[in-house]
Tab-separated table of C-alpha atoms and ligand atoms in Angstrom:
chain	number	residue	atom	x	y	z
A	1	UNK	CA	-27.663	23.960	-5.758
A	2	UNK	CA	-26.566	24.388	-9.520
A	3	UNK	CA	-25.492	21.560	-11.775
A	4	UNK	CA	-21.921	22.137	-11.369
A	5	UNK	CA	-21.951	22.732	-7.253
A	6	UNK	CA	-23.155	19.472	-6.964
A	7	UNK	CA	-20.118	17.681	-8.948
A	8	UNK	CA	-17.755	19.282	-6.728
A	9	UNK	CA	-19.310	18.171	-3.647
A	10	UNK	CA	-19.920	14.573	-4.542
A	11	UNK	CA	-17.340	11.686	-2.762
A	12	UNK	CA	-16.840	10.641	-5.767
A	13	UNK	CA	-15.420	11.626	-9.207
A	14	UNK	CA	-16.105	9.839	-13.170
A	15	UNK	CA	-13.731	11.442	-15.452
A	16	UNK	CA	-16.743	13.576	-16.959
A	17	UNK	CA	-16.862	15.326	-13.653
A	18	UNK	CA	-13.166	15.631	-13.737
A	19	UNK	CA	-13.492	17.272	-17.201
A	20	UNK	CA	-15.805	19.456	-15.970
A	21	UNK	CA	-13.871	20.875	-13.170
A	22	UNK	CA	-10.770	21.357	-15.542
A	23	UNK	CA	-13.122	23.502	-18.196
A	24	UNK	CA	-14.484	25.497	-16.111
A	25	UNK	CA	-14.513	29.561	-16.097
A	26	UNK	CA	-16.077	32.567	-14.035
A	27	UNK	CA	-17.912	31.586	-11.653
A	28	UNK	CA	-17.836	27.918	-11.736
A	29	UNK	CA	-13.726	28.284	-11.511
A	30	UNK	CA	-14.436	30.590	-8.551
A	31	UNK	CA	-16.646	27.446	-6.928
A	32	UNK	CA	-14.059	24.831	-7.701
A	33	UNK	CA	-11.341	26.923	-5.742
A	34	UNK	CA	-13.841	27.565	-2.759
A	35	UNK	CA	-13.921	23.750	-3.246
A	36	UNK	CA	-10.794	23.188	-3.242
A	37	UNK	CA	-9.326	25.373	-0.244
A	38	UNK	CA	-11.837	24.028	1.966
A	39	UNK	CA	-10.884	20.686	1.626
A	40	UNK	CA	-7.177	21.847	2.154
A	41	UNK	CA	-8.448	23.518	5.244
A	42	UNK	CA	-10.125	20.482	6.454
A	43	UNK	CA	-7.722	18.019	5.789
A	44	UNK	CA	-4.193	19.945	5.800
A	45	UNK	CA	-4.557	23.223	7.431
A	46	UNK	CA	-2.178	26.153	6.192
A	47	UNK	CA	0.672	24.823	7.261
A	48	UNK	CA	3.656	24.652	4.252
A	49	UNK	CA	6.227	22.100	4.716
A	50	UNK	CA	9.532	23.010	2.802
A	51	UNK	CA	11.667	20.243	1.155
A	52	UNK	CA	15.475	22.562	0.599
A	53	UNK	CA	16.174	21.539	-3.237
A	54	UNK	CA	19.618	20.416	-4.136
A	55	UNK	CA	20.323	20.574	-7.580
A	56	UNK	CA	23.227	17.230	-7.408
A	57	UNK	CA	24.108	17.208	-10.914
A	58	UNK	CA	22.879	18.273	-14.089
A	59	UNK	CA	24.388	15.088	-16.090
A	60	UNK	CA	21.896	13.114	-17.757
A	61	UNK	CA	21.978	9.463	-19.345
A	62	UNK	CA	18.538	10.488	-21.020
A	63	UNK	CA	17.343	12.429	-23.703
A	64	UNK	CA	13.469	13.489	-23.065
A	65	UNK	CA	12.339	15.829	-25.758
A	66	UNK	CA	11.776	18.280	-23.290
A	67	UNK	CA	14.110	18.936	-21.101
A	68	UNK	CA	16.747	21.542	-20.948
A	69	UNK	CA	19.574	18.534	-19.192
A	70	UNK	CA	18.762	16.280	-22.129
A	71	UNK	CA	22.311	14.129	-23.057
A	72	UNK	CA	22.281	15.710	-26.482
A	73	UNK	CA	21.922	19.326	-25.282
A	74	UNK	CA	25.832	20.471	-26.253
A	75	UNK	CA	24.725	24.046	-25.073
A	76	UNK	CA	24.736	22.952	-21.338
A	77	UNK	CA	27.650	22.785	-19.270
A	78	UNK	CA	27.760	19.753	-16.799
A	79	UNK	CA	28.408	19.769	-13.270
A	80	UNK	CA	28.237	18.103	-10.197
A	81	UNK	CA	28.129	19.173	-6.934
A	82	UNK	CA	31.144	18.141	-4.437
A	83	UNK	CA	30.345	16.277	-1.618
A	84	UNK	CA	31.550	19.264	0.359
A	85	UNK	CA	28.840	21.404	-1.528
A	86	UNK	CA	26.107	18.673	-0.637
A	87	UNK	CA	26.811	18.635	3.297
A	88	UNK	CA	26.914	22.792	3.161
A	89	UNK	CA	23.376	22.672	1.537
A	90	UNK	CA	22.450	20.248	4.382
A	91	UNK	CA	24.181	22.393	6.755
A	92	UNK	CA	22.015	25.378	5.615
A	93	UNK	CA	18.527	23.541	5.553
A	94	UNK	CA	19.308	22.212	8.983
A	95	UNK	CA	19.909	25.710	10.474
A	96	UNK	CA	17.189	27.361	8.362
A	97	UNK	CA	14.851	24.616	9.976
A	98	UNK	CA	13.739	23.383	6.703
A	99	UNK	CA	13.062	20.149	8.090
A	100	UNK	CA	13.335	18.640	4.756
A	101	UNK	CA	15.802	18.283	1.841
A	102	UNK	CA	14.865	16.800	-1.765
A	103	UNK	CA	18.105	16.086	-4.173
A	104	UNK	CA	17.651	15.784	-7.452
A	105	UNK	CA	19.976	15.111	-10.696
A	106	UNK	CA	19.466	14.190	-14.223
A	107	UNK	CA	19.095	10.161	-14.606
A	108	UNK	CA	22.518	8.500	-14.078
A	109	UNK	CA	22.434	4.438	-12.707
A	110	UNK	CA	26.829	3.596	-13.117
A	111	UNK	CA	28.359	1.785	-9.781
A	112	UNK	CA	29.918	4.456	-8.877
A	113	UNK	CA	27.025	6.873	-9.016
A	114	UNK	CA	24.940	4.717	-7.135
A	115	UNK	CA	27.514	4.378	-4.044
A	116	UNK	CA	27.840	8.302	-3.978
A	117	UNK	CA	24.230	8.977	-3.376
A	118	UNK	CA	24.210	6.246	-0.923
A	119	UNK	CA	27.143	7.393	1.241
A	120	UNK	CA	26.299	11.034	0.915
A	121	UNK	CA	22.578	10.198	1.870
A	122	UNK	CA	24.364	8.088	4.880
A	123	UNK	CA	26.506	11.375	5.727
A	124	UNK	CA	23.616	13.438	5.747
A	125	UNK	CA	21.407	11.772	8.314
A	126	UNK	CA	24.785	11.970	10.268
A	127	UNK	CA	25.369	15.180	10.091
A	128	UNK	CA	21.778	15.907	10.973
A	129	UNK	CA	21.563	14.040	13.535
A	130	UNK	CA	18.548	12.053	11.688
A	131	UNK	CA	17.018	15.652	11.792
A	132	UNK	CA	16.861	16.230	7.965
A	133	UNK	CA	13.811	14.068	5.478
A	134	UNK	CA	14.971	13.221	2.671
A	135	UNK	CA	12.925	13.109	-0.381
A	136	UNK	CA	14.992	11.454	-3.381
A	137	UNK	CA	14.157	12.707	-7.360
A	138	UNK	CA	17.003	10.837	-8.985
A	139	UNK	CA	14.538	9.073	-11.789
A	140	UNK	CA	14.605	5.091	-12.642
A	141	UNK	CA	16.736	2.859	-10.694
A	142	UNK	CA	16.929	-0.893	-10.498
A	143	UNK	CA	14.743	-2.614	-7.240
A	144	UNK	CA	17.719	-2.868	-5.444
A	145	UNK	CA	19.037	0.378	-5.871
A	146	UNK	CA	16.078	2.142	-4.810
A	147	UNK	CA	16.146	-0.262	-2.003
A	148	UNK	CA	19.556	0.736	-1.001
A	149	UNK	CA	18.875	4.512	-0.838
A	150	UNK	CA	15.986	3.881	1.553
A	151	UNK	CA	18.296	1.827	3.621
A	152	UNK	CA	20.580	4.927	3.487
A	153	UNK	CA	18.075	6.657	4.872
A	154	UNK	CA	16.325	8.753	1.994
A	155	UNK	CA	12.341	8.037	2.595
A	156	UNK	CA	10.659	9.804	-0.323
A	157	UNK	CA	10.964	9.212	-4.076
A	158	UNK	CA	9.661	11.457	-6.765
A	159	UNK	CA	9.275	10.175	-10.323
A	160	UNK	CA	6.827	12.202	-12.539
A	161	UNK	CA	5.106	9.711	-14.747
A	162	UNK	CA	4.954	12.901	-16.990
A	163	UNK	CA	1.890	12.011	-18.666
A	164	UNK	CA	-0.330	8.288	-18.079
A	165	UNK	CA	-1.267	8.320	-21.787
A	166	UNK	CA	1.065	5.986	-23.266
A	167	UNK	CA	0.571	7.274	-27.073
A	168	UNK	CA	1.545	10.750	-25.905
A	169	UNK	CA	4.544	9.808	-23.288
A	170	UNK	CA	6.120	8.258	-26.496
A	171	UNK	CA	5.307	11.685	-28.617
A	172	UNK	CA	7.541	13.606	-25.872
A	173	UNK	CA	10.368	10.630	-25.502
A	174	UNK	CA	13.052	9.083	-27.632
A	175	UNK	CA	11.382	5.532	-28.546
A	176	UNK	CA	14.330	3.055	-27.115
A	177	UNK	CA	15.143	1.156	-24.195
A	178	UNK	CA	15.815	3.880	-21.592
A	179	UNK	CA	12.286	5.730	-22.294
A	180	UNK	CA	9.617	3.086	-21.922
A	181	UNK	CA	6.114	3.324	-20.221
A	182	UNK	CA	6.258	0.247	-18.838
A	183	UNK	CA	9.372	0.411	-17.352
A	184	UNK	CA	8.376	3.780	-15.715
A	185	UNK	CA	5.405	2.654	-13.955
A	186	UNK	CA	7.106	-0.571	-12.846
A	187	UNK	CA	9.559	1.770	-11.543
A	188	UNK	CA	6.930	3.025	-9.280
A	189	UNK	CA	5.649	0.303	-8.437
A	190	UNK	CA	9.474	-0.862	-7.270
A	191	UNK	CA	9.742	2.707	-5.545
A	192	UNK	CA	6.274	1.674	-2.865
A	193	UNK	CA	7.791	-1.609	-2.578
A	194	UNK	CA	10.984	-0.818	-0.702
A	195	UNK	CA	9.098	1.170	1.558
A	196	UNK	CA	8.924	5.081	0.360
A	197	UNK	CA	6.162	7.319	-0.127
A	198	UNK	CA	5.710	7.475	-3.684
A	199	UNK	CA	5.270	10.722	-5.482
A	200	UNK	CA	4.743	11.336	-8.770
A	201	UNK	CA	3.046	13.847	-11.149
A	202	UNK	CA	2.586	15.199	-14.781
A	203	UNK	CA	3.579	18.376	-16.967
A	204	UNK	CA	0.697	20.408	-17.541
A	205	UNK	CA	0.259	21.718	-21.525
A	206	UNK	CA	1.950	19.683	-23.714
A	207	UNK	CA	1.569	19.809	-27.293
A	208	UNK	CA	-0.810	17.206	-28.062
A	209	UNK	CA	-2.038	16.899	-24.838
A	210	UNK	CA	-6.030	17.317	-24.357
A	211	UNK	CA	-8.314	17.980	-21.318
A	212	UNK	CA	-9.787	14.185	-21.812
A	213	UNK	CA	-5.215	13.270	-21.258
A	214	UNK	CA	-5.301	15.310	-17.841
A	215	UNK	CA	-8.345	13.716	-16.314
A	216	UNK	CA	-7.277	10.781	-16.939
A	217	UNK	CA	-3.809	11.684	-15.429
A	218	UNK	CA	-5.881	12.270	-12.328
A	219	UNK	CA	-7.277	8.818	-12.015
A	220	UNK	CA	-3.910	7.142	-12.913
A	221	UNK	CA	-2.937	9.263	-9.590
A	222	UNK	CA	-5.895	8.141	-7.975
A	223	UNK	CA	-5.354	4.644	-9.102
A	224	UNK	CA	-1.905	4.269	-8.037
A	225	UNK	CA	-3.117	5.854	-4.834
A	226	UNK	CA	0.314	8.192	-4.503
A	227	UNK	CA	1.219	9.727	-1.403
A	228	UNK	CA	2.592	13.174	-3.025
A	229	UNK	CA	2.547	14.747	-6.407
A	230	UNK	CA	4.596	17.520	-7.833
A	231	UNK	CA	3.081	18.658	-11.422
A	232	UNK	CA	3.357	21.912	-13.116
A	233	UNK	CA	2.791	24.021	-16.607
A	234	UNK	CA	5.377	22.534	-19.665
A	235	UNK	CA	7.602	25.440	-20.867
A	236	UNK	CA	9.125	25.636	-23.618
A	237	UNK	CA	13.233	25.264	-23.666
A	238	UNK	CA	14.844	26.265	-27.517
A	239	UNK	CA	17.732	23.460	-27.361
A	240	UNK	CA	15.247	20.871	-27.314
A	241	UNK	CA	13.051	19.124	-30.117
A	242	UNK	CA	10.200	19.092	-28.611
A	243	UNK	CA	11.099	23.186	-29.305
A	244	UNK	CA	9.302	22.754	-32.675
A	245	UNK	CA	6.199	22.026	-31.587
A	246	UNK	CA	5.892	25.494	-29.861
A	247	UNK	CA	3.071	26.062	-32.539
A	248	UNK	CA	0.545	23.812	-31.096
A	249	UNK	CA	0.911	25.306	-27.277
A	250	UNK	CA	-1.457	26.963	-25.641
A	251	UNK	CA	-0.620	30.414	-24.047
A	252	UNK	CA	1.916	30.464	-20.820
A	253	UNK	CA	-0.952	31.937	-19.288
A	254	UNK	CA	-3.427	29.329	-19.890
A	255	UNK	CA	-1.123	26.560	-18.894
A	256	UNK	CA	-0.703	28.464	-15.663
A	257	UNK	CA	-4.612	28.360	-15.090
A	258	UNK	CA	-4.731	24.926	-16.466
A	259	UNK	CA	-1.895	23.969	-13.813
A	260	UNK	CA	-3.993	25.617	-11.072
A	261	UNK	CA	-7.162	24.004	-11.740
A	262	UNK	CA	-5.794	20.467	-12.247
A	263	UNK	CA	-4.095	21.234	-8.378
A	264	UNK	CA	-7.205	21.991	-6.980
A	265	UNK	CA	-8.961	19.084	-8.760
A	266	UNK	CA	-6.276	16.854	-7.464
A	267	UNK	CA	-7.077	18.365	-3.655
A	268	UNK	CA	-11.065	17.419	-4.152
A	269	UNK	CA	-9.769	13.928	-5.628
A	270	UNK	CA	-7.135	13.168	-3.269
A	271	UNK	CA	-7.681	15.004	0.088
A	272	UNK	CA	-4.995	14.676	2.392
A	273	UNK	CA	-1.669	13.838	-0.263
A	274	UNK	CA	0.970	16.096	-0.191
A	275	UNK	CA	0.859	18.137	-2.752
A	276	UNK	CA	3.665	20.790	-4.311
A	277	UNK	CA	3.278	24.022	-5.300
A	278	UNK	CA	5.944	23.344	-8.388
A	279	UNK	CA	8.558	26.260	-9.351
A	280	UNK	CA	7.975	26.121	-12.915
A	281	UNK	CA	4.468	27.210	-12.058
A	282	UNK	CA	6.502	30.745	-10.614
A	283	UNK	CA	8.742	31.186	-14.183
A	284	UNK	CA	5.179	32.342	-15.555
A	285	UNK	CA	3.849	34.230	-13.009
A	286	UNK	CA	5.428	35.418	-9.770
A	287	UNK	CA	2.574	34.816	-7.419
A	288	UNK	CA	2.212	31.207	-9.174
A	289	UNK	CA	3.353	29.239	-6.619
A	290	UNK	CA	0.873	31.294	-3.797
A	291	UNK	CA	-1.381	30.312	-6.346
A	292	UNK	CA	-1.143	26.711	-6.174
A	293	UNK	CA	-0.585	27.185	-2.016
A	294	UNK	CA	-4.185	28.889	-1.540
A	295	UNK	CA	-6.188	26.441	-3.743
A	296	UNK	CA	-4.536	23.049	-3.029
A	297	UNK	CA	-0.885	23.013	-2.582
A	298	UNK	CA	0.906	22.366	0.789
A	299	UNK	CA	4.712	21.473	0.299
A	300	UNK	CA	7.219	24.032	-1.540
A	301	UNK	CA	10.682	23.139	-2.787
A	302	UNK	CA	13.051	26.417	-2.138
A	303	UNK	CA	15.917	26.294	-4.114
A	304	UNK	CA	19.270	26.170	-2.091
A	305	UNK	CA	21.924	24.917	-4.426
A	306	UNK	CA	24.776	26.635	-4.317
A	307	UNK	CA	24.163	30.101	-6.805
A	308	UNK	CA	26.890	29.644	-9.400
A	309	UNK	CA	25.496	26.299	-10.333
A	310	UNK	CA	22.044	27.108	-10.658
A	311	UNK	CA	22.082	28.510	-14.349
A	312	UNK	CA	23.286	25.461	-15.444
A	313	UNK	CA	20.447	23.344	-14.164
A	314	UNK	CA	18.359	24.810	-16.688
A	315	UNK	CA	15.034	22.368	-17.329
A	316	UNK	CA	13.062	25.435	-19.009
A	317	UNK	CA	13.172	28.728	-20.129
A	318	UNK	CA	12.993	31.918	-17.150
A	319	UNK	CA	13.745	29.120	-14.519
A	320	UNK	CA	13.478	31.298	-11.393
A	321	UNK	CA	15.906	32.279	-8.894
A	322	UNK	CA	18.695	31.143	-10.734
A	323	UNK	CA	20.673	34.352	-9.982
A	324	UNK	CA	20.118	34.616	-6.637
A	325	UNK	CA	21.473	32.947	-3.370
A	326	UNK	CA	19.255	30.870	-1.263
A	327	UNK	CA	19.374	33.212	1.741
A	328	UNK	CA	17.281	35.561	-0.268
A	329	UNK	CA	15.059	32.608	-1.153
A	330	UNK	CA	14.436	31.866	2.084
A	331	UNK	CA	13.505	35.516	3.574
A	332	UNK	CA	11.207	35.605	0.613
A	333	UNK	CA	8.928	32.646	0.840
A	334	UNK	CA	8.715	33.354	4.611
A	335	UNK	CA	7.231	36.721	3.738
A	336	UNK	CA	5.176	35.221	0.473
A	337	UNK	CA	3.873	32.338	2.725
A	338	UNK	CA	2.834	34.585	5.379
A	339	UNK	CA	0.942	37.309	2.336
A	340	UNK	CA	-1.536	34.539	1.781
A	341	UNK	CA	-2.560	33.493	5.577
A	342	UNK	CA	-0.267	30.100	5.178
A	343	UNK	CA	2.642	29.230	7.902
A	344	UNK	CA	5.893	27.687	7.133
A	345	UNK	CA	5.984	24.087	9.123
A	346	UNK	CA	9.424	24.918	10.357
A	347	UNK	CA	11.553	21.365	11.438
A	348	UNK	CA	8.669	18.937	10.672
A	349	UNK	CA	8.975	16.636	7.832
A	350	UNK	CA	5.644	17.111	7.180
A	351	UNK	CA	4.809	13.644	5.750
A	352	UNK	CA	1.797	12.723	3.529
A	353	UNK	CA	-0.697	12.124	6.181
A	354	UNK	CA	-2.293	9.813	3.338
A	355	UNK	CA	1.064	7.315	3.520
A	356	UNK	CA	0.970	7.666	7.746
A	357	UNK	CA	-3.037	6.586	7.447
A	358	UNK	CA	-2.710	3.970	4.374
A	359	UNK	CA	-2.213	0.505	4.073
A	360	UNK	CA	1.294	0.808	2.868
A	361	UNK	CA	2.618	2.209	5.902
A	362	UNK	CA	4.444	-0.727	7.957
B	401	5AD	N1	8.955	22.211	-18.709
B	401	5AD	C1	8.430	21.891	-17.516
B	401	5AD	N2	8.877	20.901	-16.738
B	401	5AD	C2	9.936	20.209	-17.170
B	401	5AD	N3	10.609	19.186	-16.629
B	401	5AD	C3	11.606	18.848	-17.468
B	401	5AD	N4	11.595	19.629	-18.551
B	401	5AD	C4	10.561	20.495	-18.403
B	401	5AD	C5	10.018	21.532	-19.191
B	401	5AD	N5	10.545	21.862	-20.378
B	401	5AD	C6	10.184	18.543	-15.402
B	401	5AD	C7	9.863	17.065	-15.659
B	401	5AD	C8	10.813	16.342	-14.749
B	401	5AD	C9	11.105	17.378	-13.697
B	401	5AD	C10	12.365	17.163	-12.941
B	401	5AD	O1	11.183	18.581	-14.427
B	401	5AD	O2	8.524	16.817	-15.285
B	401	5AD	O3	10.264	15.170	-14.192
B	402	FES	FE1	17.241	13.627	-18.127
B	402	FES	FE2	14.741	13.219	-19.058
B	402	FES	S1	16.383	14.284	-19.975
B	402	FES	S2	15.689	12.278	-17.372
């Protein structure tokens, strides 16, 4: 057994072994995806669960140097969704057999905002007969909000921590009040605490950001122990200042490899999390997101908001499907799915087995 074979098949993982698996090339890469799927195999299986994305509302009370939605992007035109629109995407998961929904908006925590989610997450389960998950991505609420919204009946929360390194998170955020570390990760910690499975993740090729930043973005996973992560490649959006930094970036390319490899490093880490196969990681290449499915990934996010809204919910450049309707979405990844020897998990929620087997799980 070579040098490197034997770091991928230890139990355990030092962030030197973590940078290893994230430089590696040829036939080492080749290993660490044999790796990888076999552990997916083992502890997953090829089934794909599908979380139907609803776009709610592209109005944002934050201004990440990033993001396409930022509050003082004047090129974007804000929406959202009726409620009407909301129950027909439910409507459509629910007879597609999705099993799942995931909404998601930019950051907004008024009254009034916070009451909508919670009756419309209340209507939903109605409507569904309790059929639908829910998986919330609505960014950093108070304790009690959160805690209302799982009472609603929503019973996963995404919150990418973006990046654990605290010197770069404030490179790639305003410094103020609403963009703080600390408040993020006590906003995860307030997300396990009312009772959801916490997901979380990181963007993948920032400038600035190193190979030592992404290992140690896969302890902080390990650390917090999450039950799902979503992470994909950064890409670039030209109404936002991060914009100016295109200089430093490493090819689209690369970032899609990088993206890969950090996936199925995450799989060896953390065996049997959910993982997603992100859509950013398909505005590079169009097989991305098979990609991420055959070495680590098992949970894809279709896009079913309603088509004239979708070019407005613009987080980065060549955001996919954003043209079409989600009926062709949904004959596609059927056919993509089945391409790569994976099956689509039809009306299961498809949980993290790690939250039904851990601690946290009442
Ligand atoms: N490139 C890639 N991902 C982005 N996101 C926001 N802007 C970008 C971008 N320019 C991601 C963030 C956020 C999620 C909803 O979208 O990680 O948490
Ligand atoms: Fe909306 Fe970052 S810009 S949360």
């Amino acid at each position: 057994m070579n040098a490197f074979s034997k770091i991928v098949n230890q139990e355990t993982f030092n962030k030197q072994d973590l940078i290893s698996m994230l430089n590696t090339v040829g036939d080492e890469q080749a290993l660490l995806y044999q790796k990888s799927r076999a552990v997916k195999d083992y502890y997953i299986g090829n089934t794909v669960h599908l979380r139907g994305l609803i776009e709610y509302s592209n109005v944002c009370i934050k201004d990440c140097l990033y993001c396409g939605i930022r509050k003082s992007n004047k090129n974007t035109q804000r929406y959202t969704l009726s409620d009407e629109d909301v129950f027909q995407c439910a409507l459509y998961a629910l007879e597609n057999n999705y099993g799942s929904i995931a909404i998601q908006a930019g950051e907004r925590t008024d009254q009034l905002y916070i009451s909508k989610i919670t009756s419309l997450l209340k209507e939903i389960k109605k409507l569904s007969n309790g059929k639908l998950g829910i998986t919330l991505s609505l960014g950093e609420q108070t304790l009690d909000t959160y805690k209302e919204w799982f009472d609603a009946g929503a019973h996963r929360y995404l919150l990418r921590i973006e990046t654990s390194n605290r010197e770069l998170y404030s490179k790639i955020h305003p410094n103020n009040r609403l963009h703080n570390f600390d408040k993020r990760i006590e906003a995860l910690q307030n997300i396990r605490k009312v009772g959801f499975q916490l997901g979380t993740g990181v963007m993948i090729g920032l400038p600035h950001q190193t190979i030592e930043n992404l290992a140690d973005d896969l302890l902080f996973l390990k650390a917090m122990d999450v039950d799902m992560v979503g992470m994909g490649p950064y890409i670039e959006h030209q109404d936002t200042p991060l914009h100016e930094m295109n200089h430093l970036l490493k090819s689209r390319q690369e970032r899609l490899d990088l993206t890969i490899k950090m996936i199925a490093t995450l799989r060896i880490l953390m065996k049997d999390i959910n993982i997603v196969g992100a859509t950013a990681l398909q505005a590079i290449d169009k097989m991305g997101r098979e990609k991420a499915i055959r070495y680590g990934a098992n949970i894809l996010m279709p896009n079913i908001t309603p088509g004239n809204f979708r070019k407005k919910y613009k987080l980065y450049e060549d955001k996919p499907c954003t043209d079409e309707n989600s009926v062709d979405c949904n004959n596609c990844i059927d056919a993509r799915m089945s391409l790569i020897g994976s099956r689509i998990g039809y009306n299961e929620w498809g949980d993290s087995r790690h939250f039904t087997n851990s601690k946290f799980n009442p």
